[in-house]
Amino acid sequence: MKLNGHDNITIVTQSPDLSPEAIDVVVTLPTFKRPDHLLKTLASLKAQVTSRSFAIIVMENEAEKREGATVAAPLFEAGEYRGLVIIAHNRGNCNAYNAGWLTALAIFPNFKSLVVIDDDEVADPHWLENLCKTRELYGVDFVGGPQIPMFAKPEHQVWASHPVFSPHYDTTGRVPIIYSSGNLLVGRNVLEAMPFPFLDLTFNFMGGGDSDFISRSVVKGFTIAWCAEAAVYETVPARRVEADWIRARALRNGVISSLIEKRKRSNEPFGKLKTILKSLALLAVSPVRAVIKTAQTGSLSIGVYQIYIGLGRVLAEFGYSNEQYRQPEKN
């Protein structure tokens, strides 16, 4: 069944006991070619310690084989999980998120918070409750939490402090910005105020659509907190500690940083020029920053990361974009 008015979204199934009006929190879970880990993620949601009424939307983004939907649908039909399984037919990270968030608004009329977890993550049992409590405590519109890397090979755990993997904050409280939707709470009020598509398709295969969405929301006055106690544990395959993957991710992060800043400054006098000058300045000082970071951490990779960020920002001015999600088998 197609979602009303949206041919690119198919509802595969929903749980038999679903009462949409009673749902207070919607958990959206995008999946792409990870059926085995999807089951682990779902199991961690089933183990949540909370009295809040929540439903799950699984967004299958592989519209041909549908491996995730195939393993998840019978569990929802049997009532093991409450919610829906949908197909987001248009490929790409942003399309999957947009489909899930739009479905949440269409199906659940009274939810207050929408929460995001990815299909390579496992939630702490108190994850959902801590995200919601933090929103209530600080009266904010977004809450982010740490994605703790769990490396496939134990010897790779030394990479946990690398900026590609380490959380941006250490303590709970209000923060100016967060950068990822891999562990995120979004208020319904944000979704109702922001234009659709929520995540800009410019970032569909690059990543960063979440950072851009949050940045645009902050410009409109929405506020953010961080919850250090709302952890998810992200499975990191061995591929992601190889030098070429780290380099590609760092360059990509630089590109995303430049694109987002350019948008923020779009209405400023000489905004584009200011962004270019900042990018050039960051690249110019990056060798010094690299030496300092290498000395502080003893890691050449952490040091060189500073140079790649600056280089990525400058390359963005020439139209460079590293679409790491275009070839998921290499990601």
C-alpha positions as a Python dict, from the first residue, in 0.01 Angstrom:
ca = {
    (1, 'M'): (0, 0, 0),
    (2, 'K'): (137, 343, -97),
    (3, 'L'): (152, 617, 162),
    (4, 'N'): (-129, 855, 70),
    (5, 'G'): (-5, 1096, -195),
    (6, 'H'): (348, 956, -207),
    (7, 'D'): (420, 694, -473),
    (8, 'N'): (782, 658, -358),
    (9, 'I'): (680, 523, -16),
    (10, 'T'): (519, 179, 23),
    (11, 'I'): (384, 51, 355),
    (12, 'V'): (481, -317, 365),
    (13, 'T'): (314, -406, 691),
    (14, 'Q'): (220, -277, 1033),
    (15, 'S'): (177, -445, 1368),
    (16, 'P'): (-176, -565, 1444),
    (17, 'D'): (-200, -389, 1781),
    (18, 'L'): (-94, -49, 1654),
    (19, 'S'): (-294, 244, 1794),
    (20, 'P'): (-142, 545, 1620),
    (21, 'E'): (-317, 800, 1841),
    (22, 'A'): (-154, 656, 2154),
    (23, 'I'): (205, 680, 2032),
    (24, 'D'): (417, 942, 2208),
    (25, 'V'): (756, 868, 2048),
    (26, 'V'): (840, 738, 1698),
    (27, 'V'): (1173, 561, 1642),
    (28, 'T'): (1285, 569, 1278),
    (29, 'L'): (1531, 304, 1163),
    (30, 'P'): (1669, 326, 806),
    (31, 'T'): (1820, 6, 667),
    (32, 'F'): (2020, -87, 358),
    (33, 'K'): (2168, -433, 299),
    (34, 'R'): (2226, -511, 668),
    (35, 'P'): (1947, -760, 754),
    (36, 'D'): (2147, -941, 1022),
    (37, 'H'): (2245, -627, 1207),
    (38, 'L'): (1897, -483, 1163),
    (39, 'L'): (1770, -766, 1383),
    (40, 'K'): (2027, -674, 1650),
    (41, 'T'): (1916, -311, 1638),
    (42, 'L'): (1551, -411, 1668),
    (43, 'A'): (1628, -640, 1961),
    (44, 'S'): (1793, -349, 2143),
    (45, 'L'): (1479, -140, 2089),
    (46, 'K'): (1265, -418, 2230),
    (47, 'A'): (1485, -413, 2542),
    (48, 'Q'): (1428, -42, 2614),
    (49, 'V'): (1349, 37, 2976),
    (50, 'T'): (1076, 299, 2948),
    (51, 'S'): (707, 348, 3013),
    (52, 'R'): (670, 572, 2709),
    (53, 'S'): (448, 452, 2428),
    (54, 'F'): (673, 425, 2122),
    (55, 'A'): (647, 282, 1774),
    (56, 'I'): (916, 189, 1523),
    (57, 'I'): (929, 271, 1154),
    (58, 'V'): (1177, 57, 959),
    (59, 'M'): (1267, 229, 631),
    (60, 'E'): (1397, -24, 378),
    (61, 'N'): (1602, 164, 118),
    (62, 'E'): (1692, -134, -100),
    (63, 'A'): (1380, -154, -311),
    (64, 'E'): (1475, -463, -513),
    (65, 'K'): (1595, -742, -280),
    (66, 'R'): (1440, -585, 31),
    (67, 'E'): (1645, -800, 268),
    (68, 'G'): (1576, -578, 567),
    (69, 'A'): (1202, -565, 506),
    (70, 'T'): (1198, -941, 451),
    (71, 'V'): (1341, -1018, 796),
    (72, 'A'): (1159, -739, 980),
    (73, 'A'): (807, -763, 839),
    (74, 'P'): (717, -1102, 994),
    (75, 'L'): (824, -975, 1337),
    (76, 'F'): (596, -673, 1311),
    (77, 'E'): (310, -884, 1176),
    (78, 'A'): (351, -1120, 1472),
    (79, 'G'): (330, -829, 1713),
    (80, 'E'): (685, -862, 1844),
    (81, 'Y'): (739, -499, 1751),
    (82, 'R'): (494, -212, 1734),
    (83, 'G'): (503, 5, 1425),
    (84, 'L'): (550, -21, 1049),
    (85, 'V'): (788, -145, 783),
    (86, 'I'): (804, 75, 474),
    (87, 'I'): (995, 83, 147),
    (88, 'A'): (1164, 412, 62),
    (89, 'H'): (1192, 349, -312),
    (90, 'N'): (1422, 639, -395),
    (91, 'R'): (1782, 543, -312),
    (92, 'G'): (2000, 742, -81),
    (93, 'N'): (2046, 836, 281),
    (94, 'C'): (1841, 1154, 265),
    (95, 'N'): (1554, 987, 79),
    (96, 'A'): (1531, 715, 343),
    (97, 'Y'): (1519, 963, 630),
    (98, 'N'): (1269, 1187, 453),
    (99, 'A'): (1042, 890, 385),
    (100, 'G'): (1046, 777, 747),
    (101, 'W'): (990, 1122, 893),
    (102, 'L'): (708, 1196, 651),
    (103, 'T'): (544, 863, 736),
    (104, 'A'): (566, 942, 1107),
    (105, 'L'): (379, 1270, 1056),
    (106, 'A'): (120, 1101, 834),
    (107, 'I'): (47, 801, 1058),
    (108, 'F'): (100, 916, 1418),
    (109, 'P'): (-102, 1230, 1494),
    (110, 'N'): (7, 1284, 1855),
    (111, 'F'): (375, 1194, 1881),
    (112, 'K'): (594, 1458, 2044),
    (113, 'S'): (943, 1329, 1964),
    (114, 'L'): (1095, 1145, 1671),
    (115, 'V'): (1412, 945, 1739),
    (116, 'V'): (1668, 810, 1491),
    (117, 'I'): (1894, 506, 1516),
    (118, 'D'): (2088, 343, 1232),
    (119, 'D'): (2092, -25, 1133),
    (120, 'D'): (2458, -67, 1233),
    (121, 'E'): (2390, 43, 1591),
    (122, 'V'): (2265, -115, 1914),
    (123, 'A'): (2092, 103, 2172),
    (124, 'D'): (2169, 108, 2542),
    (125, 'P'): (1860, -13, 2737),
    (126, 'H'): (1803, 337, 2878),
    (127, 'W'): (1873, 515, 2550),
    (128, 'L'): (1519, 621, 2460),
    (129, 'E'): (1425, 727, 2810),
    (130, 'N'): (1740, 932, 2857),
    (131, 'L'): (1695, 1115, 2525),
    (132, 'C'): (1336, 1207, 2614),
    (133, 'K'): (1421, 1308, 2972),
    (134, 'T'): (1699, 1533, 2847),
    (135, 'R'): (1462, 1707, 2608),
    (136, 'E'): (1217, 1766, 2891),
    (137, 'L'): (1486, 1880, 3136),
    (138, 'Y'): (1641, 2139, 2907),
    (139, 'G'): (1332, 2233, 2707),
    (140, 'V'): (1507, 2186, 2372),
    (141, 'D'): (1401, 2078, 2025),
    (142, 'F'): (1690, 1841, 1943),
    (143, 'V'): (1887, 1597, 2157),
    (144, 'G'): (2198, 1418, 2037),
    (145, 'G'): (2383, 1131, 2198),
    (146, 'P'): (2713, 948, 2157),
    (147, 'Q'): (2774, 681, 1895),
    (148, 'I'): (3029, 460, 2069),
    (149, 'P'): (3241, 272, 1813),
    (150, 'M'): (3261, -106, 1854),
    (151, 'F'): (3529, -226, 1616),
    (152, 'A'): (3494, -559, 1441),
    (153, 'K'): (3855, -639, 1529),
    (154, 'P'): (3944, -577, 1897),
    (155, 'E'): (4290, -450, 1807),
    (156, 'H'): (4125, -162, 1621),
    (157, 'Q'): (3972, -23, 1943),
    (158, 'V'): (4272, 213, 1963),
    (159, 'W'): (4101, 410, 1686),
    (160, 'A'): (3815, 508, 1919),
    (161, 'S'): (3977, 845, 1996),
    (162, 'H'): (4013, 940, 1628),
    (163, 'P'): (3790, 1240, 1540),
    (164, 'V'): (3615, 1031, 1273),
    (165, 'F'): (3479, 806, 1549),
    (166, 'S'): (3482, 997, 1879),
    (167, 'P'): (3172, 1178, 2016),
    (168, 'H'): (3170, 1557, 1989),
    (169, 'Y'): (3079, 1619, 2356),
    (170, 'D'): (3151, 1448, 2688),
    (171, 'T'): (2886, 1584, 2922),
    (172, 'T'): (2510, 1632, 2922),
    (173, 'G'): (2375, 1982, 2870),
    (174, 'R'): (2284, 2245, 2615),
    (175, 'V'): (2513, 2264, 2311),
    (176, 'P'): (2524, 2496, 2010),
    (177, 'I'): (2523, 2229, 1738),
    (178, 'I'): (2537, 1855, 1673),
    (179, 'Y'): (2650, 1689, 1355),
    (180, 'S'): (2488, 1348, 1316),
    (181, 'S'): (2147, 1184, 1301),
    (182, 'G'): (2286, 842, 1393),
    (183, 'N'): (2167, 904, 1749),
    (184, 'L'): (1918, 1187, 1749),
    (185, 'L'): (1588, 1310, 1890),
    (186, 'V'): (1392, 1564, 1685),
    (187, 'G'): (1085, 1741, 1818),
    (188, 'R'): (768, 1712, 1616),
    (189, 'N'): (751, 2092, 1627),
    (190, 'V'): (1073, 2104, 1422),
    (191, 'L'): (937, 1874, 1152),
    (192, 'E'): (616, 2074, 1130),
    (193, 'A'): (811, 2400, 1090),
    (194, 'M'): (1083, 2295, 848),
    (195, 'P'): (1018, 2260, 473),
    (196, 'F'): (1001, 1924, 300),
    (197, 'P'): (1222, 1752, 198),
    (198, 'F'): (1370, 1778, 545),
    (199, 'L'): (1712, 1650, 436),
    (200, 'D'): (1844, 1819, 123),
    (201, 'L'): (1907, 1569, -158),
    (202, 'T'): (2233, 1747, -241),
    (203, 'F'): (2375, 1533, 42),
    (204, 'N'): (2196, 1212, -58),
    (205, 'F'): (2505, 999, -129),
    (206, 'M'): (2763, 1218, 41),
    (207, 'G'): (2621, 1231, 391),
    (208, 'G'): (2582, 1553, 582),
    (209, 'G'): (2214, 1604, 509),
    (210, 'D'): (2151, 1563, 880),
    (211, 'S'): (2413, 1824, 973),
    (212, 'D'): (2266, 2063, 717),
    (213, 'F'): (1912, 2006, 848),
    (214, 'I'): (2017, 2070, 1207),
    (215, 'S'): (2216, 2378, 1105),
    (216, 'R'): (1919, 2524, 915),
    (217, 'S'): (1694, 2449, 1212),
    (218, 'V'): (1926, 2632, 1452),
    (219, 'V'): (1916, 2937, 1224),
    (220, 'K'): (1538, 2931, 1268),
    (221, 'G'): (1578, 2937, 1646),
    (222, 'F'): (1549, 2572, 1745),
    (223, 'T'): (1767, 2458, 2035),
    (224, 'I'): (1985, 2156, 2112),
    (225, 'A'): (2109, 1951, 2406),
    (226, 'W'): (2351, 1661, 2436),
    (227, 'C'): (2279, 1351, 2644),
    (228, 'A'): (2597, 1164, 2733),
    (229, 'E'): (2390, 888, 2896),
    (230, 'A'): (2194, 807, 2577),
    (231, 'A'): (2450, 589, 2404),
    (232, 'V'): (2425, 372, 2098),
    (233, 'Y'): (2702, 131, 2005),
    (234, 'E'): (2805, 145, 1640),
    (235, 'T'): (2957, -162, 1476),
    (236, 'V'): (3264, -49, 1280),
    (237, 'P'): (3391, -291, 1014),
    (238, 'A'): (3765, -334, 959),
    (239, 'R'): (3734, -149, 629),
    (240, 'R'): (3677, 180, 812),
    (241, 'V'): (4019, 197, 973),
    (242, 'E'): (4202, 167, 641),
    (243, 'A'): (4393, 479, 538),
    (244, 'D'): (4197, 541, 219),
    (245, 'W'): (3860, 525, 400),
    (246, 'I'): (3978, 763, 673),
    (247, 'R'): (4114, 1000, 408),
    (248, 'A'): (3791, 989, 206),
    (249, 'R'): (3580, 1052, 518),
    (250, 'A'): (3799, 1345, 625),
    (251, 'L'): (3782, 1507, 280),
    (252, 'R'): (3407, 1451, 276),
    (253, 'N'): (3372, 1614, 620),
    (254, 'G'): (3562, 1915, 490),
    (255, 'V'): (3334, 1942, 187),
    (256, 'I'): (3023, 1918, 404),
    (257, 'S'): (3158, 2182, 642),
    (258, 'S'): (3214, 2424, 353),
    (259, 'L'): (2872, 2362, 195),
    (260, 'I'): (2687, 2411, 523),
    (261, 'E'): (2877, 2728, 609),
    (262, 'K'): (2814, 2868, 261),
    (263, 'R'): (2441, 2817, 311),
    (264, 'K'): (2447, 2981, 654),
    (265, 'R'): (2622, 3285, 509),
    (266, 'S'): (2410, 3301, 192),
    (267, 'N'): (2229, 3617, 304),
    (268, 'E'): (2537, 3789, 445),
    (269, 'P'): (2725, 4055, 247),
    (270, 'F'): (3026, 3881, 91),
    (271, 'G'): (2914, 3557, 256),
    (272, 'K'): (3057, 3335, -17),
    (273, 'L'): (3388, 3518, -10),
    (274, 'K'): (3407, 3487, 369),
    (275, 'T'): (3357, 3111, 340),
    (276, 'I'): (3629, 3079, 76),
    (277, 'L'): (3874, 3287, 280),
    (278, 'K'): (3802, 3080, 591),
    (279, 'S'): (3861, 2758, 394),
    (280, 'L'): (4192, 2888, 261),
    (281, 'A'): (4294, 2999, 611),
    (282, 'L'): (4209, 2659, 759),
    (283, 'L'): (4410, 2485, 489),
    (284, 'A'): (4704, 2721, 545),
    (285, 'V'): (4721, 2654, 920),
    (286, 'S'): (4635, 2283, 894),
    (287, 'P'): (5000, 2166, 879),
    (288, 'V'): (5068, 2342, 1208),
    (289, 'R'): (4753, 2198, 1361),
    (290, 'A'): (4855, 1856, 1229),
    (291, 'V'): (5195, 1875, 1402),
    (292, 'I'): (5033, 1985, 1730),
    (293, 'K'): (4766, 1711, 1719),
    (294, 'T'): (5024, 1445, 1632),
    (295, 'A'): (5239, 1556, 1926),
    (296, 'Q'): (4938, 1560, 2162),
    (297, 'T'): (4796, 1223, 2062),
    (298, 'G'): (5092, 1032, 1921),
    (299, 'S'): (4876, 954, 1617),
    (300, 'L'): (4987, 1066, 1272),
    (301, 'S'): (4640, 981, 1137),
    (302, 'I'): (4475, 1223, 1380),
    (303, 'G'): (4726, 1489, 1282),
    (304, 'V'): (4684, 1445, 908),
    (305, 'Y'): (4306, 1454, 953),
    (306, 'Q'): (4339, 1831, 1010),
    (307, 'I'): (4500, 1873, 667),
    (308, 'Y'): (4235, 1667, 490),
    (309, 'I'): (3956, 1873, 647),
    (310, 'G'): (4111, 2195, 518),
    (311, 'L'): (4176, 2041, 178),
    (312, 'G'): (3818, 1915, 155),
    (313, 'R'): (3684, 2263, 228),
    (314, 'V'): (3892, 2413, -52),
    (315, 'L'): (3809, 2134, -297),
    (316, 'A'): (3440, 2201, -236),
    (317, 'E'): (3489, 2537, -407),
    (318, 'F'): (3579, 2348, -725),
    (319, 'G'): (3274, 2123, -716),
    (320, 'Y'): (3442, 1822, -551),
    (321, 'S'): (3210, 1591, -360),
    (322, 'N'): (3303, 1255, -215),
    (323, 'E'): (2986, 1045, -234),
    (324, 'Q'): (3093, 762, -6),
    (325, 'Y'): (2740, 620, 8),
    (326, 'R'): (2719, 586, -370),
    (327, 'Q'): (2908, 254, -341),
    (328, 'P'): (2793, 107, -8),
    (329, 'E'): (3007, -204, -43),
    (330, 'K'): (3313, 23, -13),
    (331, 'N'): (3177, 208, 287),
}
